[in-house]
Each structure stands twice: as structure tokens, then as C-alpha cells.
CSV table of C-alpha atoms and ligand atoms in Angstrom, one decimal:
chain,number,residue,atom,x,y,z
Z,1,MET,CA,-41.4,-18.0,-4.6
Z,2,SER,CA,-39.2,-20.9,-5.9
Z,3,GLN,CA,-39.3,-21.3,-9.6
Z,4,THR,CA,-39.2,-24.5,-11.7
Z,5,ALA,CA,-38.2,-24.9,-15.3
Z,6,LYS,CA,-39.9,-27.5,-17.5
Z,7,ILE,CA,-38.2,-29.5,-20.3
Z,8,VAL,CA,-40.2,-31.7,-22.7
Z,9,LEU,CA,-38.3,-34.6,-24.1
Z,10,ASN,CA,-40.1,-37.2,-26.3
Z,11,GLU,CA,-43.4,-35.8,-25.0
Z,12,ASN,CA,-42.4,-36.3,-21.4
Z,13,GLU,CA,-42.2,-33.3,-19.2
Z,14,HIS,CA,-39.5,-33.0,-16.6
Z,15,ASP,CA,-39.3,-30.4,-13.9
Z,16,LEU,CA,-36.0,-28.8,-13.2
Z,17,PRO,CA,-35.3,-26.6,-10.1
Z,18,VAL,CA,-34.2,-23.0,-10.6
Z,19,VAL,CA,-31.3,-21.7,-8.5
Z,20,THR,CA,-31.4,-18.0,-7.7
Z,21,GLY,CA,-28.3,-16.1,-6.5
Z,22,SER,CA,-28.1,-13.3,-4.0
Z,23,GLU,CA,-28.1,-10.8,-6.9
Z,24,ASN,CA,-31.1,-12.5,-8.5
Z,25,GLU,CA,-29.3,-14.3,-11.2
Z,26,ASN,CA,-31.2,-17.4,-12.2
Z,27,ALA,CA,-29.9,-20.8,-13.3
Z,28,ILE,CA,-31.7,-24.0,-14.3
Z,29,ASP,CA,-30.2,-26.8,-12.2
Z,30,ILE,CA,-29.5,-29.7,-14.6
Z,31,SER,CA,-27.4,-31.7,-12.2
Z,32,LYS,CA,-29.9,-34.6,-12.2
Z,33,LEU,CA,-30.9,-34.3,-15.9
Z,34,ARG,CA,-28.9,-37.3,-17.2
Z,35,ALA,CA,-30.0,-39.5,-14.3
Z,36,SER,CA,-33.7,-38.7,-15.0
Z,37,THR,CA,-33.7,-38.4,-18.8
Z,38,GLY,CA,-30.5,-39.9,-20.2
Z,39,TYR,CA,-29.8,-36.5,-21.8
Z,40,ILE,CA,-26.9,-34.2,-21.2
Z,41,THR,CA,-26.6,-30.5,-22.2
Z,42,ILE,CA,-23.9,-29.3,-24.6
Z,43,ASP,CA,-22.4,-25.8,-24.3
Z,44,PRO,CA,-18.9,-25.4,-26.0
Z,45,GLY,CA,-16.9,-22.8,-24.2
Z,46,TYR,CA,-19.3,-23.0,-21.3
Z,47,LYS,CA,-21.0,-19.8,-22.4
Z,48,ASN,CA,-24.2,-20.7,-20.6
Z,49,THR,CA,-22.9,-23.1,-17.9
Z,50,GLY,CA,-22.6,-22.2,-14.3
Z,51,ALA,CA,-19.9,-24.6,-13.0
Z,52,THR,CA,-20.6,-23.7,-9.3
Z,53,THR,CA,-22.2,-21.3,-6.9
Z,54,SER,CA,-19.7,-18.9,-5.4
Z,55,ALA,CA,-19.8,-16.2,-2.8
Z,56,ILE,CA,-16.5,-14.5,-3.8
Z,57,THR,CA,-17.0,-12.2,-6.8
Z,58,PHE,CA,-20.1,-10.8,-8.4
Z,59,LEU,CA,-20.0,-9.4,-11.9
Z,60,ASP,CA,-22.7,-8.1,-14.2
Z,61,GLY,CA,-21.3,-7.9,-17.7
Z,62,GLU,CA,-24.3,-5.9,-19.0
Z,63,LYS,CA,-24.2,-3.2,-16.3
Z,64,GLY,CA,-20.4,-3.2,-15.9
Z,65,ILE,CA,-20.4,-4.2,-12.2
Z,66,LEU,CA,-17.6,-6.0,-10.5
Z,67,ARG,CA,-17.5,-6.6,-6.7
Z,68,TYR,CA,-15.3,-8.7,-4.5
Z,69,ARG,CA,-17.2,-10.1,-1.5
Z,70,GLY,CA,-19.7,-7.3,-2.1
Z,71,TYR,CA,-17.3,-4.4,-2.2
Z,72,PRO,CA,-17.3,-2.4,-5.5
Z,73,ILE,CA,-14.0,-2.6,-7.4
Z,74,GLU,CA,-14.0,1.2,-7.7
Z,75,GLN,CA,-13.8,1.6,-3.9
Z,76,LEU,CA,-11.2,-1.1,-3.5
Z,77,ALA,CA,-9.0,0.2,-6.3
Z,78,ALA,CA,-9.2,3.8,-4.9
Z,79,ASN,CA,-8.6,3.0,-1.2
Z,80,ALA,CA,-7.3,-0.5,-0.4
Z,81,SER,CA,-3.9,-2.2,-0.5
Z,82,PHE,CA,-3.4,-5.3,-2.5
Z,83,MET,CA,-2.8,-7.2,0.8
Z,84,GLU,CA,-6.1,-6.1,2.2
Z,85,VAL,CA,-7.9,-7.3,-1.0
Z,86,ALA,CA,-6.0,-10.6,-1.0
Z,87,TYR,CA,-7.2,-11.1,2.6
Z,88,LEU,CA,-10.7,-10.1,1.7
Z,89,LEU,CA,-10.9,-12.6,-1.2
Z,90,ILE,CA,-9.4,-15.5,0.7
Z,91,TYR,CA,-10.9,-15.1,4.1
Z,92,GLY,CA,-14.2,-13.4,3.2
Z,93,GLU,CA,-14.0,-10.1,5.2
Z,94,LEU,CA,-11.7,-7.0,5.1
Z,95,PRO,CA,-9.1,-7.5,7.8
Z,96,ASN,CA,-9.0,-5.2,10.9
Z,97,ALA,CA,-5.7,-3.5,11.7
Z,98,VAL,CA,-4.4,-6.4,13.8
Z,99,GLU,CA,-5.5,-9.1,11.3
Z,100,LEU,CA,-3.8,-7.1,8.5
Z,101,GLN,CA,-0.6,-6.7,10.5
Z,102,LEU,CA,-0.5,-10.4,11.2
Z,103,PHE,CA,-1.2,-11.3,7.6
Z,104,GLU,CA,1.4,-8.9,6.2
Z,105,GLY,CA,3.9,-10.1,8.8
Z,106,SER,CA,3.4,-13.7,7.8
Z,107,ILE,CA,3.7,-12.9,4.0
Z,108,LYS,CA,6.9,-11.0,4.7
Z,109,ARG,CA,8.3,-14.0,6.7
Z,110,HIS,CA,8.0,-16.3,3.6
Z,111,THR,CA,9.3,-14.1,0.8
Z,112,LEU,CA,12.6,-16.0,0.4
Z,113,VAL,CA,12.7,-18.9,-2.1
Z,114,HIS,CA,14.6,-22.0,-1.1
Z,115,GLU,CA,18.3,-21.7,-2.2
Z,116,ASP,CA,18.1,-25.0,-4.0
Z,117,MET,CA,15.5,-23.7,-6.3
Z,118,LYS,CA,17.8,-20.9,-7.4
Z,119,ARG,CA,19.7,-23.6,-9.3
Z,120,PHE,CA,16.6,-24.4,-11.4
Z,121,PHE,CA,16.8,-21.0,-12.9
Z,122,GLU,CA,20.3,-21.6,-14.3
Z,123,ALA,CA,18.9,-24.5,-16.4
Z,124,TYR,CA,16.5,-22.3,-18.3
Z,125,PRO,CA,17.6,-20.7,-21.5
Z,126,ALA,CA,17.9,-16.9,-21.2
Z,127,LYS,CA,15.0,-16.6,-23.7
Z,128,ALA,CA,12.6,-18.7,-21.6
Z,129,HIS,CA,9.3,-17.0,-21.3
Z,130,PRO,CA,8.8,-16.0,-17.6
Z,131,MET,CA,5.3,-17.5,-17.6
Z,132,GLY,CA,6.8,-21.0,-18.4
Z,133,VAL,CA,9.4,-20.5,-15.7
Z,134,LEU,CA,6.8,-19.3,-13.2
Z,135,SER,CA,4.4,-22.2,-13.7
Z,136,SER,CA,7.2,-24.7,-13.4
Z,137,MET,CA,8.6,-23.1,-10.3
Z,138,VAL,CA,5.2,-23.0,-8.6
Z,139,SER,CA,4.7,-26.6,-9.4
Z,140,SER,CA,8.1,-27.4,-7.9
Z,141,PHE,CA,7.0,-25.9,-4.6
Z,142,ALA,CA,4.9,-29.0,-4.0
Z,143,THR,CA,8.1,-31.1,-4.0
Z,144,PHE,CA,9.8,-28.7,-1.5
Z,145,TYR,CA,6.9,-28.6,0.8
Z,146,PRO,CA,5.5,-32.1,0.8
Z,147,GLU,CA,3.1,-31.3,3.7
Z,148,SER,CA,1.1,-29.4,1.0
Z,149,GLN,CA,0.2,-32.7,-0.6
Z,150,ASN,CA,-1.5,-34.0,2.6
Z,151,PRO,CA,-4.9,-35.2,1.4
Z,152,ASP,CA,-6.5,-34.6,4.8
Z,153,ARG,CA,-6.1,-30.8,4.1
Z,154,ASN,CA,-5.7,-29.5,7.7
Z,155,SER,CA,-6.4,-25.8,7.7
Z,156,GLU,CA,-3.0,-24.8,9.3
Z,157,ALA,CA,-1.0,-26.5,6.5
Z,158,ILE,CA,-3.3,-25.0,3.9
Z,159,ASN,CA,-2.8,-21.5,5.4
Z,160,LEU,CA,0.9,-21.9,5.4
Z,161,THR,CA,0.8,-22.9,1.7
Z,162,ILE,CA,-1.4,-19.9,0.9
Z,163,HIS,CA,0.9,-17.5,2.7
Z,164,ARG,CA,4.0,-19.1,1.0
Z,165,LEU,CA,2.4,-18.7,-2.4
Z,166,ILE,CA,1.5,-15.1,-2.0
Z,167,ALA,CA,4.9,-14.3,-0.5
Z,168,LYS,CA,7.0,-16.1,-3.0
Z,169,LEU,CA,5.3,-15.5,-6.3
Z,170,PRO,CA,6.8,-11.9,-6.7
Z,171,THR,CA,10.2,-13.3,-5.8
Z,172,LEU,CA,9.9,-16.0,-8.5
Z,173,ALA,CA,8.5,-13.5,-11.0
Z,174,ALA,CA,11.3,-11.0,-10.5
Z,175,TRP,CA,13.9,-13.8,-10.6
Z,176,SER,CA,12.6,-15.1,-13.8
Z,177,TYR,CA,13.1,-11.7,-15.3
Z,178,LYS,CA,16.6,-11.3,-13.8
Z,179,ASN,CA,17.4,-14.7,-15.2
Z,180,SER,CA,16.3,-13.7,-18.7
Z,181,MET,CA,18.7,-10.7,-18.5
Z,182,ARG,CA,21.4,-12.9,-16.9
Z,183,HIS,CA,21.5,-10.4,-14.1
Z,184,PRO,CA,22.1,-11.3,-10.5
Z,185,PHE,CA,19.0,-12.0,-8.4
Z,186,MET,CA,18.0,-9.5,-5.9
Z,187,TYR,CA,16.7,-10.8,-2.6
Z,188,PRO,CA,13.4,-9.6,-1.0
Z,189,LYS,CA,13.6,-6.7,1.4
Z,190,ASN,CA,11.0,-7.2,4.1
Z,191,HIS,CA,10.8,-3.5,5.2
Z,192,LEU,CA,9.2,-2.8,1.8
Z,193,ASN,CA,5.6,-3.3,1.1
Z,194,TYR,CA,4.4,-6.0,-1.4
Z,195,CYS,CA,4.5,-3.8,-4.5
Z,196,GLU,CA,7.7,-1.9,-3.6
Z,197,ASN,CA,9.4,-5.2,-2.8
Z,198,PHE,CA,8.5,-6.6,-6.2
Z,199,LEU,CA,9.7,-3.4,-8.0
Z,200,ASN,CA,13.0,-3.5,-6.0
Z,201,MET,CA,13.7,-7.2,-6.9
Z,202,MET,CA,12.9,-6.4,-10.5
Z,203,PHE,CA,15.0,-3.2,-11.0
Z,204,ALA,CA,17.6,-2.9,-8.3
Z,205,MET,CA,21.1,-4.2,-8.9
Z,206,PRO,CA,23.8,-5.2,-6.4
Z,207,THR,CA,25.8,-2.3,-7.7
Z,208,GLU,CA,22.9,0.2,-7.6
Z,209,ASP,CA,19.9,0.9,-5.5
Z,210,TYR,CA,16.6,1.5,-7.1
Z,211,ASN,CA,14.5,4.5,-6.1
Z,212,ILE,CA,11.0,3.3,-5.7
Z,213,ASP,CA,8.7,5.9,-7.3
Z,214,PRO,CA,5.4,6.0,-5.3
Z,215,VAL,CA,3.5,6.8,-8.5
Z,216,ILE,CA,4.7,3.5,-9.9
Z,217,ALA,CA,4.2,1.5,-6.7
Z,218,ASP,CA,0.6,2.9,-6.5
Z,219,ALA,CA,-0.2,2.0,-10.1
Z,220,ILE,CA,1.1,-1.5,-9.5
Z,221,ASN,CA,-1.1,-1.8,-6.4
Z,222,LYS,CA,-4.1,-0.7,-8.4
Z,223,LEU,CA,-3.4,-3.1,-11.3
Z,224,LEU,CA,-3.0,-6.0,-8.9
Z,225,ILE,CA,-6.3,-5.2,-7.2
Z,226,LEU,CA,-8.1,-4.9,-10.5
Z,227,HIS,CA,-6.8,-8.3,-11.6
Z,228,ALA,CA,-7.4,-10.1,-8.2
Z,229,ASP,CA,-10.4,-12.1,-9.2
Z,230,HIS,CA,-12.9,-12.4,-12.0
Z,231,GLU,CA,-15.1,-15.3,-11.1
Z,232,GLN,CA,-15.2,-18.4,-13.3
Z,233,ASN,CA,-12.9,-17.4,-16.1
Z,234,CYS,CA,-10.6,-19.8,-18.0
Z,235,SER,CA,-7.7,-19.9,-15.5
Z,236,THR,CA,-9.9,-19.9,-12.4
Z,237,SER,CA,-12.0,-22.7,-13.8
Z,238,THR,CA,-8.7,-24.5,-14.5
Z,239,VAL,CA,-7.6,-24.0,-10.9
Z,240,ARG,CA,-10.9,-25.3,-9.6
Z,241,ILE,CA,-11.0,-28.3,-11.9
Z,242,VAL,CA,-7.4,-29.3,-11.1
Z,243,GLY,CA,-8.1,-28.8,-7.4
Z,244,SER,CA,-11.3,-30.8,-7.6
Z,245,SER,CA,-9.2,-34.0,-8.0
Z,246,GLN,CA,-7.7,-33.0,-4.6
Z,247,ALA,CA,-4.4,-32.1,-6.3
Z,248,ASN,CA,-2.4,-29.8,-4.0
Z,249,LEU,CA,-2.7,-26.0,-4.1
Z,250,TYR,CA,0.7,-25.5,-5.7
Z,251,SER,CA,-0.2,-27.8,-8.6
Z,252,SER,CA,-3.6,-26.2,-9.1
Z,253,ILE,CA,-2.1,-22.7,-9.2
Z,254,SER,CA,0.6,-23.8,-11.6
Z,255,ALA,CA,-2.1,-25.0,-13.9
Z,256,GLY,CA,-3.9,-21.7,-13.6
Z,257,ILE,CA,-0.7,-19.9,-14.6
Z,258,CYS,CA,-0.5,-22.0,-17.7
Z,259,ALA,CA,-4.2,-21.3,-18.6
Z,260,LEU,CA,-3.6,-17.6,-18.0
Z,261,TRP,CA,-0.6,-17.5,-20.4
Z,262,GLY,CA,-2.8,-17.9,-23.6
Z,263,PRO,CA,-3.3,-14.8,-25.7
Z,264,LEU,CA,-7.1,-14.9,-25.5
Z,265,HIS,CA,-6.8,-14.6,-21.7
Z,266,GLY,CA,-4.0,-13.1,-19.7
Z,267,GLY,CA,-1.5,-13.2,-22.6
Z,268,ALA,CA,-3.6,-10.5,-24.3
Z,269,ASN,CA,-1.7,-7.6,-22.5
Z,270,GLN,CA,1.6,-8.8,-24.0
Z,271,LYS,CA,-0.1,-9.2,-27.4
Z,272,VAL,CA,-1.5,-5.6,-27.2
Z,273,ILE,CA,2.1,-4.1,-27.2
Z,274,GLU,CA,3.2,-6.6,-29.9
Z,275,MET,CA,0.3,-5.5,-32.0
Z,276,LEU,CA,1.0,-1.8,-31.4
Z,277,LEU,CA,4.7,-2.4,-32.4
Z,278,LYS,CA,3.6,-4.2,-35.6
Z,279,ILE,CA,1.3,-1.3,-36.5
Z,280,HIS,CA,4.1,1.2,-35.8
Z,281,ILE,CA,6.7,-0.7,-37.9
Z,282,ASP,CA,4.1,-1.0,-40.6
Z,283,GLY,CA,3.9,2.9,-40.8
Z,284,GLY,CA,1.3,3.5,-38.1
Z,285,ASN,CA,-1.7,3.4,-40.4
Z,286,VAL,CA,-4.4,2.6,-37.7
Z,287,ASP,CA,-7.3,2.5,-40.2
Z,288,LYS,CA,-5.6,-0.2,-42.2
Z,289,TRP,CA,-5.4,-2.5,-39.1
Z,290,VAL,CA,-8.9,-1.7,-38.0
Z,291,GLU,CA,-10.0,-2.9,-41.4
Z,292,LYS,CA,-8.0,-6.1,-41.1
Z,293,ALA,CA,-9.6,-6.8,-37.7
Z,294,LYS,CA,-13.0,-6.5,-39.4
Z,295,ASP,CA,-12.2,-8.7,-42.3
Z,296,LYS,CA,-13.6,-12.2,-41.7
Z,297,ASN,CA,-10.9,-13.7,-44.0
Z,298,ASP,CA,-8.1,-12.2,-42.0
Z,299,PRO,CA,-7.3,-13.9,-38.7
Z,300,PHE,CA,-6.1,-10.6,-37.2
Z,301,ARG,CA,-8.1,-9.4,-34.1
Z,302,LEU,CA,-7.5,-6.2,-32.2
Z,303,MET,CA,-5.9,-7.5,-29.1
Z,304,GLY,CA,-7.2,-5.8,-25.9
Z,305,PHE,CA,-10.7,-5.4,-27.4
Z,306,GLY,CA,-13.8,-7.4,-26.6
Z,307,HIS,CA,-14.6,-9.5,-23.6
Z,308,ARG,CA,-16.6,-12.7,-23.0
Z,309,VAL,CA,-18.6,-11.2,-20.2
Z,310,TYR,CA,-18.5,-7.4,-20.4
Z,311,LYS,CA,-20.7,-6.3,-23.2
Z,312,ASN,CA,-21.1,-2.6,-22.4
Z,313,PHE,CA,-17.9,-1.7,-20.7
Z,314,ASP,CA,-15.2,-3.3,-18.6
Z,315,PRO,CA,-15.3,-1.4,-15.2
Z,316,ARG,CA,-11.6,-2.4,-14.7
Z,317,ALA,CA,-10.7,-0.7,-18.0
Z,318,LYS,CA,-12.5,2.5,-16.9
Z,319,ILE,CA,-10.4,2.7,-13.7
Z,320,ILE,CA,-7.2,1.7,-15.3
Z,321,LYS,CA,-7.7,4.2,-18.2
Z,322,LYS,CA,-7.8,7.0,-15.7
Z,323,SER,CA,-4.7,5.6,-13.8
Z,324,CYS,CA,-3.0,5.1,-17.2
Z,325,ASP,CA,-3.6,8.8,-18.1
Z,326,ASP,CA,-2.3,9.9,-14.7
Z,327,VAL,CA,0.9,7.7,-14.9
Z,328,LEU,CA,1.7,8.8,-18.4
Z,329,GLU,CA,1.3,12.4,-17.5
Z,330,LYS,CA,3.3,12.2,-14.2
Z,331,LEU,CA,6.1,10.2,-15.8
Z,332,GLY,CA,6.1,12.4,-18.9
Z,333,VAL,CA,6.2,9.3,-21.2
Z,334,ASP,CA,6.6,10.1,-24.8
Z,335,ASP,CA,6.2,6.9,-26.8
Z,336,PRO,CA,4.9,6.4,-30.4
Z,337,LEU,CA,3.1,3.2,-29.4
Z,338,LEU,CA,1.0,5.1,-26.9
Z,339,ASP,CA,-0.1,7.5,-29.7
Z,340,ILE,CA,-1.1,4.5,-31.8
Z,341,ALA,CA,-3.0,3.0,-28.8
Z,342,LYS,CA,-5.0,6.3,-28.4
Z,343,LYS,CA,-5.8,6.4,-32.1
Z,344,LEU,CA,-6.8,2.8,-32.1
Z,345,GLU,CA,-9.1,3.3,-29.1
Z,346,LYS,CA,-10.8,6.3,-30.8
Z,347,VAL,CA,-11.2,4.7,-34.2
Z,348,ALA,CA,-12.5,1.4,-32.8
Z,349,LEU,CA,-14.9,3.1,-30.4
Z,350,GLU,CA,-16.5,5.0,-33.3
Z,351,ASP,CA,-16.6,2.2,-35.8
Z,352,GLU,CA,-20.0,0.4,-36.4
Z,353,TYR,CA,-18.4,-3.1,-36.5
Z,354,PHE,CA,-17.1,-2.6,-33.0
Z,355,LYS,CA,-20.1,-0.8,-31.7
Z,356,GLU,CA,-22.5,-3.5,-33.0
Z,357,ARG,CA,-20.5,-6.3,-31.4
Z,358,ASN,CA,-20.0,-4.4,-28.2
Z,359,LEU,CA,-16.2,-4.6,-28.5
Z,360,TYR,CA,-14.6,-2.1,-26.1
Z,361,PRO,CA,-11.1,-1.8,-24.9
Z,362,ASN,CA,-10.7,-4.3,-22.0
Z,363,VAL,CA,-8.5,-4.2,-19.0
Z,364,ASP,CA,-5.6,-5.7,-20.9
Z,365,PHE,CA,-5.5,-2.9,-23.4
Z,366,TYR,CA,-4.7,-0.3,-20.8
Z,367,SER,CA,-2.7,-2.6,-18.5
Z,368,GLY,CA,-0.3,-3.4,-21.4
Z,369,ILE,CA,0.2,0.3,-22.0
Z,370,ILE,CA,0.7,1.2,-18.4
Z,371,TYR,CA,3.2,-1.7,-17.8
Z,372,LYS,CA,5.1,-0.4,-20.8
Z,373,ALA,CA,5.2,3.1,-19.4
Z,374,LEU,CA,6.4,1.7,-16.1
Z,375,ARG,CA,9.2,-0.1,-18.0
Z,376,ILE,CA,8.0,-3.5,-17.1
Z,377,PRO,CA,9.4,-5.8,-19.9
Z,378,THR,CA,6.7,-7.0,-22.3
Z,379,GLU,CA,7.1,-10.7,-21.5
Z,380,MET,CA,6.5,-9.9,-17.8
Z,381,PHE,CA,3.0,-8.4,-18.4
Z,382,THR,CA,1.2,-11.7,-18.1
Z,383,VAL,CA,3.3,-12.5,-15.0
Z,384,MET,CA,2.0,-9.3,-13.5
Z,385,PHE,CA,-1.5,-10.5,-14.2
Z,386,ALA,CA,-0.7,-13.8,-12.5
Z,387,ILE,CA,0.6,-12.1,-9.3
Z,388,GLY,CA,-2.6,-10.1,-9.2
Z,389,ARG,CA,-4.9,-13.1,-9.9
Z,390,LEU,CA,-3.2,-15.3,-7.3
Z,391,PRO,CA,-5.5,-14.4,-4.3
Z,392,GLY,CA,-8.6,-15.0,-6.5
Z,393,TRP,CA,-7.3,-18.4,-7.6
Z,394,ILE,CA,-6.6,-19.3,-4.0
Z,395,ALA,CA,-10.0,-18.0,-2.7
Z,396,GLN,CA,-11.7,-20.1,-5.4
Z,397,TRP,CA,-9.7,-23.2,-4.7
Z,398,LYS,CA,-10.4,-22.8,-1.0
Z,399,GLU,CA,-14.1,-22.3,-1.5
Z,400,MET,CA,-14.3,-25.3,-3.7
Z,401,THR,CA,-12.4,-27.4,-1.2
Z,402,GLU,CA,-14.5,-26.2,1.8
Z,403,ASN,CA,-17.7,-26.8,-0.1
Z,404,GLY,CA,-16.6,-30.4,-0.8
Z,405,GLU,CA,-17.4,-30.0,-4.5
Z,406,PRO,CA,-17.1,-33.2,-6.6
Z,407,ILE,CA,-14.4,-33.9,-9.1
Z,408,GLY,CA,-14.9,-31.9,-12.3
Z,409,ARG,CA,-15.7,-34.2,-15.1
Z,410,PRO,CA,-17.7,-32.9,-18.1
Z,411,ARG,CA,-19.3,-35.2,-20.6
Z,412,GLN,CA,-19.3,-35.1,-24.3
Z,413,ILE,CA,-21.3,-36.1,-27.4
Z,414,TYR,CA,-19.2,-38.5,-29.3
Z,415,THR,CA,-19.0,-37.8,-33.1
Z,416,GLY,CA,-16.2,-40.2,-34.2
Z,417,HIS,CA,-16.2,-43.6,-35.9
Z,418,GLY,CA,-18.5,-46.5,-34.9
Z,419,ASN,CA,-17.1,-49.8,-33.8
Z,420,ARG,CA,-14.4,-51.1,-36.2
Z,421,ASP,CA,-11.9,-54.0,-36.1
Z,422,TYR,CA,-8.2,-53.6,-35.7
Z,423,VAL,CA,-6.2,-54.0,-38.9
Z,424,ASP,CA,-2.6,-55.3,-38.8
Z,425,VAL,CA,-0.1,-52.6,-39.7
Z,426,ALA,CA,1.1,-54.6,-42.8
Z,427,LYS,CA,-2.4,-54.5,-44.2
Z,428,ARG,CA,-3.2,-50.8,-43.7
W,501,CMC,N1,-11.2,-7.9,-32.9
W,501,CMC,C1,-12.0,-8.0,-33.9
W,501,CMC,N2,-13.2,-8.7,-33.9
W,501,CMC,C2,-13.5,-9.3,-32.7
W,501,CMC,C3,-12.7,-9.1,-31.6
W,501,CMC,C4,-11.5,-8.4,-31.7
W,501,CMC,N3,-10.7,-8.3,-30.6
W,501,CMC,N4,-13.3,-9.8,-30.5
W,501,CMC,C5,-14.4,-10.3,-31.0
W,501,CMC,N5,-14.6,-10.0,-32.3
W,501,CMC,C6,-15.7,-10.3,-33.2
W,501,CMC,C7,-15.7,-11.8,-33.6
W,501,CMC,O1,-15.1,-11.9,-34.8
W,501,CMC,C8,-17.2,-12.0,-33.7
W,501,CMC,O2,-17.7,-11.4,-34.9
W,501,CMC,P1,-18.9,-12.1,-35.7
W,501,CMC,O3,-20.1,-12.0,-34.7
W,501,CMC,O4,-19.1,-11.3,-36.9
W,501,CMC,O5,-18.5,-13.5,-36.0
W,501,CMC,C9,-17.8,-11.2,-32.5
W,501,CMC,O6,-16.9,-10.1,-32.3
W,501,CMC,C10,-18.0,-12.0,-31.2
W,501,CMC,O7,-16.7,-12.6,-30.9
W,501,CMC,P2,-16.5,-13.9,-30.1
W,501,CMC,O8,-15.2,-14.5,-30.4
W,501,CMC,O9,-17.7,-14.8,-30.3
W,501,CMC,O10,-16.6,-13.4,-28.6
W,501,CMC,P3,-16.2,-14.2,-27.3
W,501,CMC,O11,-17.0,-13.6,-26.3
W,501,CMC,O12,-16.2,-15.6,-27.5
W,501,CMC,O13,-14.6,-13.8,-27.2
W,501,CMC,C11,-12.6,-12.6,-26.6
W,501,CMC,C12,-14.1,-12.8,-26.3
W,501,CMC,C13,-12.0,-11.8,-25.4
W,501,CMC,C14,-11.9,-14.0,-26.6
W,501,CMC,C15,-12.5,-11.9,-27.9
W,501,CMC,O14,-13.2,-10.7,-27.9
W,501,CMC,C16,-11.0,-11.7,-28.3
W,501,CMC,O15,-10.4,-12.6,-28.9
W,501,CMC,N6,-10.4,-10.5,-27.9
W,501,CMC,C17,-9.0,-10.2,-28.2
W,501,CMC,C18,-8.2,-10.9,-27.1
W,501,CMC,C19,-8.3,-10.2,-25.8
W,501,CMC,O16,-8.1,-9.0,-25.7
W,501,CMC,N7,-8.4,-11.0,-24.7
W,501,CMC,C20,-8.4,-10.5,-23.3
W,501,CMC,C21,-9.7,-10.6,-22.7
W,501,CMC,S1,-9.8,-9.6,-21.2
W,501,CMC,C22,-8.7,-10.4,-20.1
W,501,CMC,C23,-9.3,-11.6,-19.5
W,501,CMC,O17,-10.3,-11.5,-18.8
W,501,CMC,O18,-8.7,-12.7,-19.7
């Protein structure tokens, strides 16, 4: 039975429709509220605002559920390849063998980056953060592929843009790392799979081959899958809102990369390692840093703890913790930062402050540790997140475009000065 919500404003009752999702989540539809009452709603940080309906990802923060197109993340992480998951998110169904072969073939065909773009890298300082380089490069794609700007959005051109993006992002990512080391770029090798190819471009040298360890390639595959989508988070909402102005896909994704860079979002995995290093240099007293995180007068927070949506546990963290333990054991990694991470996890999980606030290690806590063990440089951690999140951003952009959603344009309640007259500069 369809529900209705009632709102009473100045003694007038207004009925508002209730929207129910396929997993019985309910929302009060306020899209006509201002037109009928003159009121808007206010919700800083959008903690209670559904920006859209979406058929891509379901997550239940209380129960720790995450599903892409209905498939549990646990099953996908255990069995699928990142390419299958990318296809699933973007096109809505898991590919059959032929579809997967065609998709992978097309991605492999587009892995090269235009030679003219190589010169851009030379202009960046060696210390340039790879996220800054990545977002600028992705934005530049729109100038190299002007057909992507076509406002009539024919599906063939969009598909080409999608495949180019997925194919070229690892190349750009690896090249921004090579550039930061002032090492020669390694070209993609198309006989390798997506994760192996990325690792090869990162770690091979013209003078020396790189032996791809299947344990590492498998861990990267899992990490990319776990990061592939997470419904309407900060970067995804950014992609949707930029795309809602009918900006091209490259520009929308570039904006998403910028949003992901922040330490409260994808940048947290880098901050986790920086925090562990700080604690190590300070003598490794974990309790002292836990106390600092609890002190309201101290801005320090435990990076990699807490989540806006997951309030019991982060299902991705559960999977990656297991993978993290396996990788550390198989690679025989002995690192003092990992010992600090383990102590921190234990102390924080037993401490009342963290228990009361439901602050658990999130996916970035373990992904930071795993990337470090895999010898991925710290500044590349968020780039890894971006490669993983790309299919999700694309799927969300595509859904928004296909649904013909209106341009995103929130309102505000103004709290500034009332009307006042201009005063000449000499008289101020
Ligand atoms: N360390 C110490 N205290 C914390 C932490 C933390 N990491 N996170 C939240 N709190 C406290 C916060 O001070 C507040 O306490 P009180 O109720 O006494 O004022 C309470 O917990 C609720 O915090 P909040 O900031 O209102 O929670 P939020 O849902 O708005 O923020 C968060 C979520 C992820 C931004 C936050 O937990 C945080 O800053 N975590 C550290 C950064 C991090 O790991 N980010 C990665 C998130 S997962 C990757 C992704 O999906 O992007």
C-alpha cells in the first residue's frame, strides 16, 4: 500500500508522497515541497538526503551489506575479475563469455595514451601528487577526443569514451608514478590482464623485466572490486552533479578524482600510512595516539576509522582484512608500521569511545596497509582507489544521463547581510 507523509506548516497540512525502494528503503519525496509551501529542507552534508533513485549499488550500513546490481560483494570479491565487475556495474548484467571477451578486447585496444600527452608529464614537477596529475590528464582527454563533448550523446561515442577511460586510467596512473621517479615510462602490454598490466607499467624498467607475482595481482584485483562502487558518496555525487550540466564524461570523472583526493574520502588510505609513520617516529606509543583521537580539543582523528554509512562494520574491510593477512603472510612482510596498525586496531576496537560511536576500521585502513606491503608508493594509494572506483563513477554518470535527470542545483538559506549600499573605496 502506498504511504504518504504529512507535514504541518503554519497549521496547513501538506501530503508528501513516500518513495519505496526495492529493498524497502523509504524516502519522503519533497521535490514539490517548495512549489507548494515555499519551504525548502536543509541538510548539511546531505546526511538525510537521497539525491536520486539508483539501480546500481545497494548498501545497508546497519547490517553491513554491499551489493553491486544485486550481487553480494563477498561473492564478487571471491570469484570475479575486475573487468567482469566493471561490465556488471556499467551495463547492468554480468557478461557472458563472448561479451567479456569483446569487452576485454576493446579495453586492451585502447590502453595507449596519445604520444602528445606524454609531453604534459614533463611539465609537472617531480613532486607533483599523482592525483593532481591524474585528474588533469583525464580532463585533457576531452580535448584529444572532441567527439566526447557531443551534446547529443550518441551511445556509440559514449561507449568509446567509457572504454578509453577504463583502458587508459592505469596507463596514466603508472606514468604519473614513473614521472615522479623521473623513470622512463613503460608502455602497456596487451597480453597481460588489467591488473598485471598495471603492475608491469608501475614496476618494470626498460632494463629489467618485472616478475608479476600472482598473489599481488590477485590482491589488486580484489581491492579494485571492493572499491568499484559505493552509491552516492562524495566523489560519485560530484561526478553526477558535474555530469548533470551535460559536461562530458572525461570532465565529470576528472572532478570525481579531485573529490576522491580529500583525506576524509579516498585520501584516507594515504593518511593511514602517514599516521602510522608519525606514531612510529614518536616512539610507537599507540595508547597516547588513541587518547589524542578521543580528545575533543585535539584535531587528530584516527585515519581509517569510522564511516558515514557503515555503523556496525564495513563489509569491504572484513574481506580486505582477510586478504591483508594472507598477503602479509605469503610475502613474509616484516614492517614496524604493520605492528602499530594491528595494535591500533585492537586498542580502538576495545575502547568505549570507539565502541559507543561505532567507529570501526574502514576499507581504507586495511587497503593502506596492503598497498604498503605490495610496495605501492604511498602517494599512489588514492590513485589505486580511483582506478577501482572508475566503473562505478561511469555507471552512475550513465544512469543519470539515461534517466534524463535534471541539472543538480541545491538551494540554501541565506544568513548574510541585508541590503546595503555600496561605499566608495576612499570612504571605507
Ligand atoms: N577518530 C576519532 N573520532 C572520530 C573519528 C575518528 N576517525 N571519526 C569520527 N569520530 C567521532 C567524531 O569526533 C564524533 O564524535 P562526537 O559525537 O563526540 O562529536 C563522532 O565520532 C561522529 O563523527 P562524525 O564526524 O559526525 O561522523 P561522520 O559520519 O560525519 O564522518 C568520517 C565519517 C569517515 C568522515 C569520519 O569517521 C572520519 O573523519 N574518519 C577518518 C577519515 C577516514 O578514515 N575516512 C575514510 C572513510 S572510508 C572511505 C570512503 O568511503 O571514502
